Amino acid sequence: MTFTEAAKNKLFQIAKSSIEAGLEGKKYNPEPDPELEGKYGVFVTLKINDQLRGCIGYIQPIKPLYQAVSEMAYAAAFSDPRFPPVTKEEVKRLRFEITILSPLERIHDINQIEVGKHGLFIKKGVFQGLLLPQVAIEENWDRMTFLRHTCLKAGLPEDGWHDAEIYTFTGTILKE
């Protein structure tokens, strides 16, 4: 997936506008953009001083990209249960990362997982967890550590992957 600089800038503008509207108690409705009409899974990550401040996304490609980015930026800012809502004081310091996901691909051999290339999605019954491809790199994890942490994110024991469905995906990472 490749996007023009104009499209990337538009996605960051949409994310920022969505959060700014949310701070005013409003909902931002971005204008449709032909270049951003494609449907993709997408995660919006918010950071302040390189520290995670929120991250939420759609795993499946259910909405046009421009709309999904708007909704997930809002959710990352105001609905990530790990953090309090973003404040007006914080908004100027936010740095945005948008990860556009490839379709999920189920694997049956963990040796197919390539750290630095793949993100992981694990599902077992009602439990599911996802870690983006860049997380393993940022944390300097090997394949097994990445797998264990994805299990923990899903609410499973570290070795819960043995009888779970494991999916890989790649991500196009846009950084501000």
Tab-separated table of C-alpha atoms in Angstrom:
chain	number	residue	atom	x	y	z
A	1	MET	CA	0.000	0.000	0.000
A	2	THR	CA	1.388	3.337	-0.987
A	3	PHE	CA	-0.107	6.745	-0.397
A	4	THR	CA	0.841	10.148	-1.763
A	5	GLU	CA	2.207	12.773	0.610
A	6	ALA	CA	-1.049	14.677	0.147
A	7	ALA	CA	-3.062	11.612	1.212
A	8	LYS	CA	-0.832	11.031	4.248
A	9	ASN	CA	-1.158	14.679	5.276
A	10	LYS	CA	-4.932	14.466	4.834
A	11	LEU	CA	-5.093	11.408	7.133
A	12	PHE	CA	-3.118	13.213	9.849
A	13	GLN	CA	-5.354	16.279	9.454
A	14	ILE	CA	-8.449	14.077	9.805
A	15	ALA	CA	-7.051	12.453	12.966
A	16	LYS	CA	-6.215	15.822	14.541
A	17	SER	CA	-9.540	17.396	13.584
A	18	SER	CA	-11.436	14.457	15.057
A	19	ILE	CA	-9.688	14.874	18.419
A	20	GLU	CA	-10.059	18.666	18.413
A	21	ALA	CA	-13.794	18.321	17.710
A	22	GLY	CA	-14.057	15.744	20.495
A	23	LEU	CA	-12.505	18.173	22.961
A	24	GLU	CA	-15.353	20.559	22.113
A	25	GLY	CA	-17.975	17.834	22.540
A	26	LYS	CA	-18.539	17.585	18.794
A	27	LYS	CA	-18.170	14.875	16.177
A	28	TYR	CA	-15.944	15.485	13.167
A	29	ASN	CA	-17.268	14.271	9.826
A	30	PRO	CA	-14.453	14.290	7.265
A	31	GLU	CA	-15.232	14.981	3.635
A	32	PRO	CA	-15.029	11.891	1.420
A	33	ASP	CA	-11.764	11.713	-0.502
A	34	PRO	CA	-11.462	9.471	-3.590
A	35	GLU	CA	-7.851	8.611	-2.704
A	36	LEU	CA	-8.911	7.500	0.802
A	37	GLU	CA	-12.100	5.590	-0.067
A	38	GLY	CA	-10.489	2.139	0.131
A	39	LYS	CA	-11.471	-0.039	3.068
A	40	TYR	CA	-8.645	-1.203	5.326
A	41	GLY	CA	-8.135	-2.270	8.886
A	42	VAL	CA	-6.443	0.664	10.600
A	43	PHE	CA	-5.017	1.593	13.995
A	44	VAL	CA	-4.338	5.112	15.237
A	45	THR	CA	-1.586	5.408	17.845
A	46	LEU	CA	-1.118	8.550	19.929
A	47	LYS	CA	2.171	9.309	21.660
A	48	ILE	CA	3.506	12.115	23.823
A	49	ASN	CA	7.299	12.263	24.201
A	50	ASP	CA	7.534	8.790	22.611
A	51	GLN	CA	5.248	7.361	25.316
A	52	LEU	CA	2.013	5.631	24.346
A	53	ARG	CA	-1.030	7.804	25.057
A	54	GLY	CA	-3.691	5.785	23.228
A	55	CYS	CA	-4.075	3.194	20.492
A	56	ILE	CA	-7.279	1.793	19.057
A	57	GLY	CA	-8.237	0.437	15.671
A	58	TYR	CA	-10.354	-1.655	13.392
A	59	ILE	CA	-8.891	-5.072	12.622
A	60	GLN	CA	-11.124	-5.661	9.617
A	61	PRO	CA	-11.638	-3.366	6.601
A	62	ILE	CA	-15.169	-2.259	7.443
A	63	LYS	CA	-15.143	1.465	6.603
A	64	PRO	CA	-13.497	3.818	4.110
A	65	LEU	CA	-10.026	4.764	5.334
A	66	TYR	CA	-10.804	8.464	5.871
A	67	GLN	CA	-13.792	7.567	8.083
A	68	ALA	CA	-11.983	4.789	9.978
A	69	VAL	CA	-9.055	7.115	10.791
A	70	SER	CA	-11.444	9.774	12.095
A	71	GLU	CA	-13.279	7.295	14.323
A	72	MET	CA	-10.168	5.542	15.606
A	73	ALA	CA	-8.322	8.797	16.364
A	74	TYR	CA	-11.300	9.866	18.468
A	75	ALA	CA	-11.425	6.465	20.175
A	76	ALA	CA	-7.666	6.454	20.871
A	77	ALA	CA	-7.938	9.910	22.452
A	78	PHE	CA	-11.091	9.412	24.496
A	79	SER	CA	-11.924	5.701	24.803
A	80	ASP	CA	-8.687	3.744	25.340
A	81	PRO	CA	-9.380	2.125	28.731
A	82	ARG	CA	-5.679	2.223	29.643
A	83	PHE	CA	-5.603	6.032	29.764
A	84	PRO	CA	-7.713	8.996	30.857
A	85	PRO	CA	-9.180	11.070	28.010
A	86	VAL	CA	-6.773	13.398	26.212
A	87	THR	CA	-6.920	16.978	27.507
A	88	LYS	CA	-6.706	20.322	25.694
A	89	GLU	CA	-3.268	20.801	27.256
A	90	GLU	CA	-2.009	17.539	25.753
A	91	VAL	CA	-3.388	17.876	22.250
A	92	LYS	CA	-0.548	20.091	20.936
A	93	ARG	CA	2.038	17.550	22.103
A	94	LEU	CA	0.376	14.523	20.506
A	95	ARG	CA	2.277	12.677	17.793
A	96	PHE	CA	0.280	10.462	15.476
A	97	GLU	CA	1.045	7.093	13.947
A	98	ILE	CA	-1.438	5.498	11.569
A	99	THR	CA	-0.999	1.806	10.767
A	100	ILE	CA	-2.948	0.531	7.770
A	101	LEU	CA	-3.350	-3.241	7.945
A	102	SER	CA	-3.139	-5.864	5.237
A	103	PRO	CA	-5.778	-8.605	5.369
A	104	LEU	CA	-5.267	-11.138	8.172
A	105	GLU	CA	-3.648	-14.425	7.159
A	106	ARG	CA	-4.122	-17.490	9.342
A	107	ILE	CA	-0.962	-19.460	10.037
A	108	HIS	CA	-0.440	-22.952	11.447
A	109	ASP	CA	3.318	-22.790	12.021
A	110	ILE	CA	4.740	-20.111	14.321
A	111	ASN	CA	7.967	-20.194	12.296
A	112	GLN	CA	6.025	-18.250	9.650
A	113	ILE	CA	6.025	-15.216	11.990
A	114	GLU	CA	8.615	-12.661	10.882
A	115	VAL	CA	9.470	-10.144	13.594
A	116	GLY	CA	9.730	-6.699	12.049
A	117	LYS	CA	7.372	-7.605	9.223
A	118	HIS	CA	4.297	-9.155	10.821
A	119	GLY	CA	1.796	-8.054	13.394
A	120	LEU	CA	-0.047	-10.753	15.325
A	121	PHE	CA	-3.703	-11.412	16.059
A	122	ILE	CA	-4.582	-14.307	18.354
A	123	LYS	CA	-8.089	-15.598	18.937
A	124	LYS	CA	-9.366	-18.326	21.226
A	125	GLY	CA	-13.058	-18.423	22.070
A	126	VAL	CA	-14.069	-14.986	23.370
A	127	PHE	CA	-10.430	-13.984	23.907
A	128	GLN	CA	-8.549	-12.043	21.265
A	129	GLY	CA	-5.543	-9.770	21.157
A	130	LEU	CA	-3.539	-7.877	18.571
A	131	LEU	CA	-0.091	-6.331	18.533
A	132	LEU	CA	1.066	-4.177	15.627
A	133	PRO	CA	4.257	-5.092	13.700
A	134	GLN	CA	6.243	-2.169	15.113
A	135	VAL	CA	5.662	-3.209	18.747
A	136	ALA	CA	8.067	-6.161	18.560
A	137	ILE	CA	10.764	-3.919	17.072
A	138	GLU	CA	10.230	-1.097	19.588
A	139	GLU	CA	10.415	-3.595	22.464
A	140	ASN	CA	13.292	-5.613	20.932
A	141	TRP	CA	11.320	-8.864	21.162
A	142	ASP	CA	12.077	-12.153	19.472
A	143	ARG	CA	9.334	-14.303	17.914
A	144	MET	CA	8.437	-16.181	21.110
A	145	THR	CA	8.328	-13.046	23.261
A	146	PHE	CA	6.083	-11.374	20.662
A	147	LEU	CA	3.788	-14.404	20.669
A	148	ARG	CA	3.657	-14.532	24.481
A	149	HIS	CA	2.817	-10.830	24.766
A	150	THR	CA	0.070	-11.155	22.157
A	151	CYS	CA	-1.406	-13.990	24.230
A	152	LEU	CA	-1.289	-11.811	27.358
A	153	LYS	CA	-2.949	-8.961	25.450
A	154	ALA	CA	-5.725	-11.412	24.560
A	155	GLY	CA	-6.203	-12.338	28.211
A	156	LEU	CA	-4.697	-15.778	27.662
A	157	PRO	CA	-1.786	-17.398	29.470
A	158	GLU	CA	1.614	-16.855	27.805
A	159	ASP	CA	1.445	-20.268	26.153
A	160	GLY	CA	-2.198	-19.885	25.112
A	161	TRP	CA	-1.203	-19.820	21.455
A	162	HIS	CA	-0.860	-23.629	21.305
A	163	ASP	CA	-4.577	-24.172	20.713
A	164	ALA	CA	-5.568	-20.701	19.492
A	165	GLU	CA	-6.073	-19.293	16.009
A	166	ILE	CA	-2.998	-17.255	15.023
A	167	TYR	CA	-3.073	-14.666	12.265
A	168	THR	CA	-0.330	-12.488	10.829
A	169	PHE	CA	-0.642	-9.244	8.922
A	170	THR	CA	1.611	-6.494	7.669
A	171	GLY	CA	1.151	-2.807	8.206
A	172	THR	CA	1.869	0.356	6.287
A	173	ILE	CA	3.023	2.688	9.045
A	174	LEU	CA	2.527	6.417	8.573
A	175	LYS	CA	4.378	8.582	11.089
A	176	GLU	CA	3.888	12.268	11.533
